[in-house]
Amino acid sequence: MEDHELERRLRDSRQTFAKHELKEWTFTALMRTEVHNRAAAPGRDAFWQWSRTLRGAFAALVVGLVVIGLARIGQIAPNPASATTVQQDEVDMDGSAPFELVRLLRVYPEEGNEAAYVTTVWGGVANEQLIYNQVLAAGSQPMSLQALALLGSPKQMVMVSALGPEGGLWLDLMSYDGQKVKTYRGEGAAAVGSDDHAGPARLVSVDESQEFSSSLPTTVWVVWTRLVDGEVRFSPTSEIVMLKGESLLILGNTNIDHLPEPALLPDGVLEHQDMGFIASRPGQTMLKLVPAVYPGHSGELKVNVLLNNREELR
Amino acid sequence: MPGVKAELPVIETNQAEQLEYLMRRFGTQVMQLAYFYLKDRHQAEDLAQEVFLKVYLNMDKFRGDSSYYTWIYRITVNLCRDRHRAWSFRNLFPVKDIGSRVIGIETIESRVLKQLEADEIMAEVLCLPIKYREVIVLHYYHDLTTPEIARVTALTEENVRVRLHRGRILLKQRLEKRGEAGGGPRT
């Protein structure tokens, strides 16, 4: 697209905007009166704020209860304006009790439209608080929702895989640090670690909260491990090339009790962080995994960290 | 917004009348600007009221160094940024995505959003990272010049130009991707 074409479309869009129904959405007399009332009684404003907060909390509670009610009813008939739980799981996403409740919902919009799918994460003491939701694109077909163990961390991640509208395979990995959910997204067979001939998955963060901190999305490399006859097998590779600053997640789809503890060479190329490792300086290093249940065996992942030459990644 | 930059009459009335005048003059623009940040009609209405309360409380501090609309827009931008940064806001259930589907009520907002989303470029503008979205919106939808955006957003003019440039590049990439993929993988 040429620059002048974009300019034209933006200008046209502004005209469309001016003609929109938003044009009828005005700052009403009622709103002005509310401001006057608050302005006339500034001492009352603190009460107004509290009152508003309480009203908001009450409304949120009512909406929450309705949504929870809809979500907890597993087998609602597929009528318009209803939701059905496709799959749910309790996952220790933040590494502490209580576990989070992760749910994949099928939502039926207005009659005639096809169903939409929503992933929700519920936290709080009784899983009463909706902390995250993600809508899959229209036409996507979810394949699975799965909890995954992270090496070197008590936390677990959630993986949602889906067939996109164009038939491609999509993967969302979600982590939760107790305050916010981060989502990493990838495309293709490599993303689910199912193809031994494919490269390791390189996923891009889609976390909106990074909008203020950086225009560059965070990328992570995801390497999978399996225990085969006591040996740790990295899937689909035993060597990985990263850029400085990128993160590395080691995911295990084995029993969590069998997860090996990672050991790093003391060279500072990789540094352990909350959910995995970060490439902190250029160089080569080795990540060694020794399974607790098979101490005589191990697995090694060679990591080559580059400064910033993206071309060398290939 | 057409006419926004017209010189305001000298207001020599009491503060309540000034407030009423400013709300009538800028209320809708403020609310619509807030909508571009918050993407929620009720949040935008609430924030617009907060803006004018702040205007009222600080009216005696306004020295006329800038125009009313620059001053009010700056307050709006600051409040929107604060609201957007708030954890509680970022994690609100986005009505835009599933609210109307779950509840099944055809609200004015859902109709408006459908129209907005039908407008491809508008939808992509709304999905831009906030730092690019705000300069694009102020420039293309509120007709502010680069120096005016700089004053409203407390950025340097150079920074505004850079963000406008990068925002346009991002928009182009998104629109081209949308064209290729026929809508993108996720909403």
PDB file of C-alpha atoms in Angstrom, chain B residues 51-161:
ATOM      1  CA  VAL B  51     -12.424  15.813  32.804  1.00  0.00           C
ATOM      2  CA  PHE B  52     -14.895  18.657  33.287  1.00  0.00           C
ATOM      3  CA  LEU B  53     -14.889  18.333  37.024  1.00  0.00           C
ATOM      4  CA  LYS B  54     -11.126  18.719  36.853  1.00  0.00           C
ATOM      5  CA  VAL B  55     -11.538  21.666  34.499  1.00  0.00           C
ATOM      6  CA  TYR B  56     -13.886  23.302  36.996  1.00  0.00           C
ATOM      7  CA  LEU B  57     -11.610  22.680  39.960  1.00  0.00           C
ATOM      8  CA  ASN B  58      -8.617  24.123  38.096  1.00  0.00           C
ATOM      9  CA  MET B  59     -10.368  26.922  36.275  1.00  0.00           C
ATOM     10  CA  ASP B  60      -8.718  29.618  38.354  1.00  0.00           C
ATOM     11  CA  LYS B  61      -5.314  28.185  37.458  1.00  0.00           C
ATOM     12  CA  PHE B  62      -5.927  28.437  33.734  1.00  0.00           C
ATOM     13  CA  ARG B  63      -3.862  31.438  32.669  1.00  0.00           C
ATOM     14  CA  GLY B  64      -4.626  31.408  28.993  1.00  0.00           C
ATOM     15  CA  ASP B  65      -1.111  30.338  28.000  1.00  0.00           C
ATOM     16  CA  SER B  66      -2.764  27.804  25.752  1.00  0.00           C
ATOM     17  CA  SER B  67      -6.214  27.707  24.255  1.00  0.00           C
ATOM     18  CA  TYR B  68      -9.095  26.120  26.111  1.00  0.00           C
ATOM     19  CA  TYR B  69      -9.270  23.197  23.751  1.00  0.00           C
ATOM     20  CA  THR B  70      -5.534  22.416  24.144  1.00  0.00           C
ATOM     21  CA  TRP B  71      -5.893  22.601  27.912  1.00  0.00           C
ATOM     22  CA  ILE B  72      -8.988  20.393  27.990  1.00  0.00           C
ATOM     23  CA  TYR B  73      -7.532  17.917  25.521  1.00  0.00           C
ATOM     24  CA  ARG B  74      -4.385  17.671  27.642  1.00  0.00           C
ATOM     25  CA  ILE B  75      -6.459  16.890  30.723  1.00  0.00           C
ATOM     26  CA  THR B  76      -8.388  14.303  28.712  1.00  0.00           C
ATOM     27  CA  VAL B  77      -5.253  12.648  27.387  1.00  0.00           C
ATOM     28  CA  ASN B  78      -3.696  12.492  30.857  1.00  0.00           C
ATOM     29  CA  LEU B  79      -6.804  11.009  32.448  1.00  0.00           C
ATOM     30  CA  CYS B  80      -7.199   8.510  29.608  1.00  0.00           C
ATOM     31  CA  ARG B  81      -3.591   7.425  29.980  1.00  0.00           C
ATOM     32  CA  ASP B  82      -4.047   6.998  33.722  1.00  0.00           C
ATOM     33  CA  ARG B  83      -7.237   5.024  33.220  1.00  0.00           C
ATOM     34  CA  HIS B  84      -5.690   2.881  30.521  1.00  0.00           C
ATOM     35  CA  ARG B  85      -2.669   2.130  32.669  1.00  0.00           C
ATOM     36  CA  ALA B  86      -4.817   1.038  35.581  1.00  0.00           C
ATOM     37  CA  TRP B  87      -4.704  -2.683  36.077  1.00  0.00           C
ATOM     38  CA  SER B  88      -8.405  -2.792  36.757  1.00  0.00           C
ATOM     39  CA  PHE B  89      -9.195  -1.231  33.403  1.00  0.00           C
ATOM     40  CA  ARG B  90      -6.904  -3.405  31.339  1.00  0.00           C
ATOM     41  CA  ASN B  91      -8.488  -6.481  32.783  1.00  0.00           C
ATOM     42  CA  LEU B  92     -12.082  -5.435  32.369  1.00  0.00           C
ATOM     43  CA  PHE B  93     -14.261  -7.756  30.360  1.00  0.00           C
ATOM     44  CA  PRO B  94     -14.206  -6.143  26.932  1.00  0.00           C
ATOM     45  CA  VAL B  95     -17.823  -5.521  26.014  1.00  0.00           C
ATOM     46  CA  LYS B  96     -16.580  -4.927  22.494  1.00  0.00           C
ATOM     47  CA  ASP B  97     -15.612  -8.553  22.102  1.00  0.00           C
ATOM     48  CA  ILE B  98     -18.292 -10.644  23.663  1.00  0.00           C
ATOM     49  CA  GLY B  99     -20.514  -8.544  25.870  1.00  0.00           C
ATOM     50  CA  SER B 100     -23.366  -8.143  23.453  1.00  0.00           C
ATOM     51  CA  ARG B 101     -23.059 -11.741  22.336  1.00  0.00           C
ATOM     52  CA  VAL B 102     -23.256 -13.130  25.833  1.00  0.00           C
ATOM     53  CA  ILE B 103     -26.068 -10.899  26.969  1.00  0.00           C
ATOM     54  CA  GLY B 104     -27.756 -10.876  23.600  1.00  0.00           C
ATOM     55  CA  ILE B 105     -28.987  -7.321  23.795  1.00  0.00           C
ATOM     56  CA  GLU B 106     -28.674  -5.071  20.799  1.00  0.00           C
ATOM     57  CA  THR B 107     -27.435  -1.953  22.540  1.00  0.00           C
ATOM     58  CA  ILE B 108     -26.664   1.358  20.917  1.00  0.00           C
ATOM     59  CA  GLU B 109     -23.053   0.643  21.691  1.00  0.00           C
ATOM     60  CA  SER B 110     -23.084  -2.726  19.992  1.00  0.00           C
ATOM     61  CA  ARG B 111     -24.629  -1.161  16.904  1.00  0.00           C
ATOM     62  CA  VAL B 112     -22.026   1.567  16.955  1.00  0.00           C
ATOM     63  CA  LEU B 113     -19.256  -0.952  17.420  1.00  0.00           C
ATOM     64  CA  LYS B 114     -20.530  -3.060  14.574  1.00  0.00           C
ATOM     65  CA  GLN B 115     -20.403  -0.033  12.345  1.00  0.00           C
ATOM     66  CA  LEU B 116     -16.980   0.874  13.629  1.00  0.00           C
ATOM     67  CA  GLU B 117     -15.661  -2.608  13.107  1.00  0.00           C
ATOM     68  CA  ALA B 118     -17.159  -2.655   9.669  1.00  0.00           C
ATOM     69  CA  ASP B 119     -14.890   0.221   8.913  1.00  0.00           C
ATOM     70  CA  GLU B 120     -11.681  -1.664   8.394  1.00  0.00           C
ATOM     71  CA  ILE B 121      -9.302   1.178   8.968  1.00  0.00           C
ATOM     72  CA  MET B 122     -11.147   2.381  12.044  1.00  0.00           C
ATOM     73  CA  ALA B 123     -10.919  -1.110  13.507  1.00  0.00           C
ATOM     74  CA  GLU B 124      -7.196  -1.190  12.873  1.00  0.00           C
ATOM     75  CA  VAL B 125      -6.708   2.269  14.386  1.00  0.00           C
ATOM     76  CA  LEU B 126      -8.494   1.059  17.512  1.00  0.00           C
ATOM     77  CA  CYS B 127      -6.123  -1.906  17.692  1.00  0.00           C
ATOM     78  CA  LEU B 128      -2.940   0.173  17.444  1.00  0.00           C
ATOM     79  CA  PRO B 129      -0.748   0.409  20.538  1.00  0.00           C
ATOM     80  CA  ILE B 130      -1.922   3.369  22.563  1.00  0.00           C
ATOM     81  CA  LYS B 131       1.110   5.571  21.926  1.00  0.00           C
ATOM     82  CA  TYR B 132       0.544   5.395  18.183  1.00  0.00           C
ATOM     83  CA  ARG B 133      -3.231   5.362  18.399  1.00  0.00           C
ATOM     84  CA  GLU B 134      -3.381   8.663  20.292  1.00  0.00           C
ATOM     85  CA  VAL B 135      -1.327  10.643  17.792  1.00  0.00           C
ATOM     86  CA  ILE B 136      -3.140   9.117  14.816  1.00  0.00           C
ATOM     87  CA  VAL B 137      -6.525   9.893  16.380  1.00  0.00           C
ATOM     88  CA  LEU B 138      -5.588  13.429  17.371  1.00  0.00           C
ATOM     89  CA  HIS B 139      -4.188  14.125  13.921  1.00  0.00           C
ATOM     90  CA  TYR B 140      -6.684  12.439  11.643  1.00  0.00           C
ATOM     91  CA  TYR B 141      -9.887  12.422  13.681  1.00  0.00           C
ATOM     92  CA  HIS B 142      -9.506  15.581  15.748  1.00  0.00           C
ATOM     93  CA  ASP B 143      -7.588  17.562  13.169  1.00  0.00           C
ATOM     94  CA  LEU B 144      -4.740  18.649  15.430  1.00  0.00           C
ATOM     95  CA  THR B 145      -1.424  19.722  13.967  1.00  0.00           C
ATOM     96  CA  THR B 146       1.908  18.321  15.102  1.00  0.00           C
ATOM     97  CA  PRO B 147       2.683  21.267  17.457  1.00  0.00           C
ATOM     98  CA  GLU B 148      -0.816  21.015  18.918  1.00  0.00           C
ATOM     99  CA  ILE B 149      -0.461  17.266  19.477  1.00  0.00           C
ATOM    100  CA  ALA B 150       2.898  17.919  21.113  1.00  0.00           C
ATOM    101  CA  ARG B 151       1.284  20.349  23.555  1.00  0.00           C
ATOM    102  CA  VAL B 152      -1.631  18.060  24.311  1.00  0.00           C
ATOM    103  CA  THR B 153       0.437  14.920  24.799  1.00  0.00           C
ATOM    104  CA  ALA B 154       3.490  16.570  26.397  1.00  0.00           C
ATOM    105  CA  LEU B 155       5.722  15.058  23.718  1.00  0.00           C
ATOM    106  CA  THR B 156       8.267  16.853  21.604  1.00  0.00           C
ATOM    107  CA  GLU B 157       7.219  17.700  18.070  1.00  0.00           C
ATOM    108  CA  GLU B 158       9.916  15.364  16.790  1.00  0.00           C
ATOM    109  CA  ASN B 159       8.540  12.588  18.936  1.00  0.00           C
ATOM    110  CA  VAL B 160       5.053  13.221  17.606  1.00  0.00           C
ATOM    111  CA  ARG B 161       6.323  13.054  14.040  1.00  0.00           C
TER     112      ARG B 161
END
